[in-house]
Coordinates of C-alpha atoms in Angstrom, one line a residue:
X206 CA 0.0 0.0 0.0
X207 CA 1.1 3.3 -1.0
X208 CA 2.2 5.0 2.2
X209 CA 1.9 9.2 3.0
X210 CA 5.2 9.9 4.6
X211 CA 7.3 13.3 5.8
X212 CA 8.0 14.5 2.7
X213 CA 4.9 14.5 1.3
X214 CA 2.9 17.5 2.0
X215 CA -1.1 17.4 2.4
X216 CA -3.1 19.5 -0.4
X217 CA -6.4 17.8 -0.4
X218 CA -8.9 15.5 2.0
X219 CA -12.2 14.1 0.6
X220 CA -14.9 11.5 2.1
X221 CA -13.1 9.1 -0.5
X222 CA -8.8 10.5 -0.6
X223 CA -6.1 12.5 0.5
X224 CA -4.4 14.4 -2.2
X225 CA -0.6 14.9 -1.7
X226 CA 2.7 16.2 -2.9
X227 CA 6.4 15.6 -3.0
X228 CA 7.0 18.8 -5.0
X229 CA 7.0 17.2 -8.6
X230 CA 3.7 14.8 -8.7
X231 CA 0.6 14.9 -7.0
X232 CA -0.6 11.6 -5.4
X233 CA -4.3 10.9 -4.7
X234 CA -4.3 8.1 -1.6
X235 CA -7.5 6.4 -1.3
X236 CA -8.9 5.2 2.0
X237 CA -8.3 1.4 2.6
X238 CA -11.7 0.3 2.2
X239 CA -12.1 1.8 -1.1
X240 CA -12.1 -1.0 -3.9
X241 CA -9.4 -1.3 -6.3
X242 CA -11.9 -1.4 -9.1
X243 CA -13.7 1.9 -8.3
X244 CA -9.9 3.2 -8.6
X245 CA -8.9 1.6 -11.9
X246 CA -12.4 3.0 -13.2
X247 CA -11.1 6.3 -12.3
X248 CA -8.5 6.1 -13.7
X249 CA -9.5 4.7 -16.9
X250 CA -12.0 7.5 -17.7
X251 CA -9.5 10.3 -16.6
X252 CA -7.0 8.3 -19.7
X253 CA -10.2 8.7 -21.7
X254 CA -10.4 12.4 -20.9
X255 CA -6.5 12.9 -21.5
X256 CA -7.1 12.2 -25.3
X257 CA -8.6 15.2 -26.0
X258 CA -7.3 18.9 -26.0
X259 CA -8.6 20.4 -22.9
X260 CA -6.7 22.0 -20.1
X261 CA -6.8 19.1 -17.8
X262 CA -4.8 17.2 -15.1
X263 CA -3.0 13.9 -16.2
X264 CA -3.3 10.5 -15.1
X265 CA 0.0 8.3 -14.7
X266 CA -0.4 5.5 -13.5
X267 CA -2.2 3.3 -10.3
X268 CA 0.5 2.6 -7.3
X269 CA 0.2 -0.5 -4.8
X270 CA -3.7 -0.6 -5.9
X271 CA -4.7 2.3 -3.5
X272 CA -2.8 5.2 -5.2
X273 CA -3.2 7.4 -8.7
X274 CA -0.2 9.7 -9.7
X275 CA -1.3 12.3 -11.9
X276 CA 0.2 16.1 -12.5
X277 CA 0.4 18.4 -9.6
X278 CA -0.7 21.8 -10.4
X279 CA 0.1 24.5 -7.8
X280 CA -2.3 27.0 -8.4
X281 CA -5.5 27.8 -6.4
X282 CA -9.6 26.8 -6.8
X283 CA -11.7 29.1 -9.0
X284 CA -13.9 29.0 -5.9
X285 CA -10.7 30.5 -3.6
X286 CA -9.8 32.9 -6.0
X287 CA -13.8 34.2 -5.9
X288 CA -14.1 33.9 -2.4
X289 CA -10.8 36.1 -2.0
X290 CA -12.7 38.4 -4.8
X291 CA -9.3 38.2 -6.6
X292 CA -11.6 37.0 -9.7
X293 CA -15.1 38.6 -10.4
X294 CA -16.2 37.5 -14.1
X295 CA -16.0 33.4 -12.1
X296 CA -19.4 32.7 -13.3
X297 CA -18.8 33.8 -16.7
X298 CA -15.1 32.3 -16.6
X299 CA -17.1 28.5 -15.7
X300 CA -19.3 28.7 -18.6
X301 CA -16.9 29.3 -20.7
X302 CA -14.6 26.2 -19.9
X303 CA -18.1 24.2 -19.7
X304 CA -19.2 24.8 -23.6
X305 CA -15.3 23.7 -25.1
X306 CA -16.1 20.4 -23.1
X307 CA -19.2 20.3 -24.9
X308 CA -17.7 20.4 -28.1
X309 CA -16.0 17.2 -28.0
X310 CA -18.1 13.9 -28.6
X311 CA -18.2 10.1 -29.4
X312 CA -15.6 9.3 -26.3
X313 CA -15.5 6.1 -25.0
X314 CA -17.5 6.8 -22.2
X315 CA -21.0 5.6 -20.2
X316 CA -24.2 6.4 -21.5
X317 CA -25.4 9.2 -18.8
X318 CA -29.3 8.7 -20.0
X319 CA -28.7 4.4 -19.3
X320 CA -26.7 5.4 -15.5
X321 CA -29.8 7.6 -14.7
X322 CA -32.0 4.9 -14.9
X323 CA -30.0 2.7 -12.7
X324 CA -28.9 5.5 -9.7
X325 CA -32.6 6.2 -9.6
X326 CA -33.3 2.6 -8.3
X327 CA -31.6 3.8 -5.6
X328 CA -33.1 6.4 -4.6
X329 CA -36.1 6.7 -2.3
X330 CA -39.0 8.9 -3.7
X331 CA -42.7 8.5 -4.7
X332 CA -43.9 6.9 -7.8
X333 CA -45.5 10.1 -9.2
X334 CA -42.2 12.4 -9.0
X335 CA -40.4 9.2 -10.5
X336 CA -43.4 8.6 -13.4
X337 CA -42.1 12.2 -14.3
X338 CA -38.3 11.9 -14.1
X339 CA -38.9 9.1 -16.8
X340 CA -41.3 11.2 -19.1
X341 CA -38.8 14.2 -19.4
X342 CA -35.9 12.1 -19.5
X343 CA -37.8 10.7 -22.6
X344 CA -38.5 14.0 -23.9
X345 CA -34.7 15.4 -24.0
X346 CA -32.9 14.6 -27.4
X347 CA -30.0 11.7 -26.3
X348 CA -27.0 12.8 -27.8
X349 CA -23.3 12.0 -27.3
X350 CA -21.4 14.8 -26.5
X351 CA -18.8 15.1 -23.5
X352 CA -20.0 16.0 -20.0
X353 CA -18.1 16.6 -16.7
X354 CA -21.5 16.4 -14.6
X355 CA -19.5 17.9 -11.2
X356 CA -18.6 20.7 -12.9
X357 CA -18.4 23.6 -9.8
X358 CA -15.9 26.0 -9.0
X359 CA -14.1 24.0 -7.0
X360 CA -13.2 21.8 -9.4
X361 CA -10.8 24.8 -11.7
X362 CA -7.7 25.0 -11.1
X363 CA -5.7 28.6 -11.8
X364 CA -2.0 28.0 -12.6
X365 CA -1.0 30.6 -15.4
X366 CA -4.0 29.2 -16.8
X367 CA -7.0 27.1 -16.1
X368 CA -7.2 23.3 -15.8
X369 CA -10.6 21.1 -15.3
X370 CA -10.5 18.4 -12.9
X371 CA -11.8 15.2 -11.2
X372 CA -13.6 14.0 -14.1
X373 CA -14.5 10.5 -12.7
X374 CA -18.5 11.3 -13.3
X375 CA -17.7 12.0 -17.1
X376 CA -20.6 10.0 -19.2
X377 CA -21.6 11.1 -22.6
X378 CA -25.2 12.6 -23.0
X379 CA -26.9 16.5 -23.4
X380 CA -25.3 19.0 -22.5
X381 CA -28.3 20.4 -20.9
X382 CA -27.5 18.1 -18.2
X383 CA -24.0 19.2 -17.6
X384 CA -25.3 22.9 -17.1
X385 CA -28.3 21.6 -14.6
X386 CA -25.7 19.5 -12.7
X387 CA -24.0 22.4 -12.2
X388 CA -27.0 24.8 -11.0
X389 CA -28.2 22.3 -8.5
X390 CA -25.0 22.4 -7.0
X391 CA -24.5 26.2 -6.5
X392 CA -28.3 26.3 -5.7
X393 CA -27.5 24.0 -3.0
X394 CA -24.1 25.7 -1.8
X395 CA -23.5 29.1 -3.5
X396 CA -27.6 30.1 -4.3
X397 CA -26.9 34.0 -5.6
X398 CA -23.7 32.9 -8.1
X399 CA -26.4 30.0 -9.0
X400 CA -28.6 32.7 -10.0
X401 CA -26.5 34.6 -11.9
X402 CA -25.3 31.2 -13.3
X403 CA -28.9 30.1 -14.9
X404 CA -29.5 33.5 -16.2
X405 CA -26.5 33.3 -17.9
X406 CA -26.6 30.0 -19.9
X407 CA -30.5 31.1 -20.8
X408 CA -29.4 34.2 -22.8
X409 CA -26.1 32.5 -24.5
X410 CA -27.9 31.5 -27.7
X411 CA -25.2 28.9 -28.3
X412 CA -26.7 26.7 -25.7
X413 CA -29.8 25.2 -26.2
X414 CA -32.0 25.8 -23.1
X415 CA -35.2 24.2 -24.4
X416 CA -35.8 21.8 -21.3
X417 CA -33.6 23.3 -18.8
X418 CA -35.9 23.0 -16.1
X419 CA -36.4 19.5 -17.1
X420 CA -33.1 19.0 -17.0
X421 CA -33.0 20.5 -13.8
X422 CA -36.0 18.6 -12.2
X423 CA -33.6 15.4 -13.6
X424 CA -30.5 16.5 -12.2
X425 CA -32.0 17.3 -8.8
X426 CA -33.4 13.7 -8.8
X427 CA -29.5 11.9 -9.3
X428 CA -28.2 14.4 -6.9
X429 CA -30.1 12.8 -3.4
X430 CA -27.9 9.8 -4.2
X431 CA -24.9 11.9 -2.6
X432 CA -26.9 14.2 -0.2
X433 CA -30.4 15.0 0.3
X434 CA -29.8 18.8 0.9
X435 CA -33.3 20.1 1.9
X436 CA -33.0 23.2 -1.5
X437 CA -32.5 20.7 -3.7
X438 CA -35.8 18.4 -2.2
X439 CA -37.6 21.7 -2.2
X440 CA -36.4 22.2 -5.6
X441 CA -37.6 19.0 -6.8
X442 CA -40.9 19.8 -5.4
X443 CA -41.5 22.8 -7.1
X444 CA -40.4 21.8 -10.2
X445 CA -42.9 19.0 -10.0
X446 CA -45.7 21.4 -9.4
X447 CA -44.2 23.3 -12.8
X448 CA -43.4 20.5 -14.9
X449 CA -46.5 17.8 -14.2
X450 CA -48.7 20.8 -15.0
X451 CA -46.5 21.2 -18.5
X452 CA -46.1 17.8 -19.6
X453 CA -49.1 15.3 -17.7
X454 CA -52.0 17.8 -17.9
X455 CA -51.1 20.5 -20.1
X456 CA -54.8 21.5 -20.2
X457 CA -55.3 22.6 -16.2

């Protein structure tokens, strides 16, 4: 097992790893209990993702089964340098990086419409606000273009320039649902910058915004797999209200 010692210095902790350094790499040490095949999947889509031309961070190779070394970059969050209001146009800067992902397709990569069906097995709701998940999810055009799908501010690095990382929930789907993953996260964590974010995407006639809040009712869904934040079940109920009217009795 891959080891943290002295010379390493800590520069990240999740639920699942601790990120480190010796100066030159960056080593991301996985908990014990975490299964060697959850880490060989990561790493497999990340070599996936290092095929294309996009700022990102690269994948080396797997140590002693519990350990990926990959690039270190030594520059700070976009969500530090917002918070520290040394960056003001953040929002703007996201949306950008989001639409060149966009533009890259047919990746060897899950289907993100054919995962939703299975992560919302395991989640517990009603029937009625799952009978509409289905119908929308029906009613937005499958397509196969890339998408991040934890795409926050967090998750930008600044280091003369900007780099995209942790990519391990990359499928290939709509893009609509890369930008509504997105706004239920800030709506959970960062609501005004979430704002700002949807109003944003809806006037940039590049992106098609036809069934955002479809999207978004969808996205809200697959998030209570991770945390069942009381905005986003509030959200979910108020899209329901909105959207059942829409698309089940578009006469009342």
């Amino acid at each position: 097992m891959f080891k943290i010692n002295e010379s390493h210095t800590i520069i990240g902790k999740g639920k699942q790893a601790i990120v480190v350094t010796d100066g030159i790499f960056a080593y991301k040490v996985f908990n014990e209990e975490y299964p060697i095949s959850w880490i060989q999947y990561e790493f497999d889509i990340q070599t996936e993702i290092n095929k294309i031309e996009l700022p990102i961070v690269m994948y080396h190779s797997i140590i002693e089964s519990n350990c990926i070394k990959m690039d270190y970059i030594k520059g700070s969050t976009l969500g530090y340098l917002l918070q520290t209001k040394q960056l003001k146009n953040g929002v703007e800067v996201l949306i950008d990086l989001q639409k060149q992902i966009h533009r890259y397709h047919d990746l060897n990569l899950p289907s993100f419409k054919e995962d939703s069906f299975r992560v919302l097995n395991h989640i517990e709701l009603s029937n009625e606000i799952k009978e509409l998940f289905h119908l929308l999810i029906q009613k937005i055009e499958d397509k196969n273009n890339l998408l991040h799908l934890d795409f926050h501010f967090l998750n930008i690095m600044f280091d003369y320039q900007y780099y995209i990382i942790d990519w391990v929930s990359a499928k290939a789907g709509n893009p609509i649902y890369d930008y509504a993953r997105s706004y239920v996260i800030m709506h959970e964590y960062v609501f005004r910058l979430g704002a700002k974010y949807k109003t944003l995407i809806m006037k940039d006639k590049s992106i098609d915004t036809t069934y955002l809040d479809e999207a978004i009712y969808i996205m809200s869904i697959l998030r209570l797999k991770e945390d069942r934040n009381p905005r986003t079940l509030l959200l979910i109920n108020d899209l329901y209200d909105v959207l059942s009217k829409k698309h089940i009795n578009p006469t009342d």
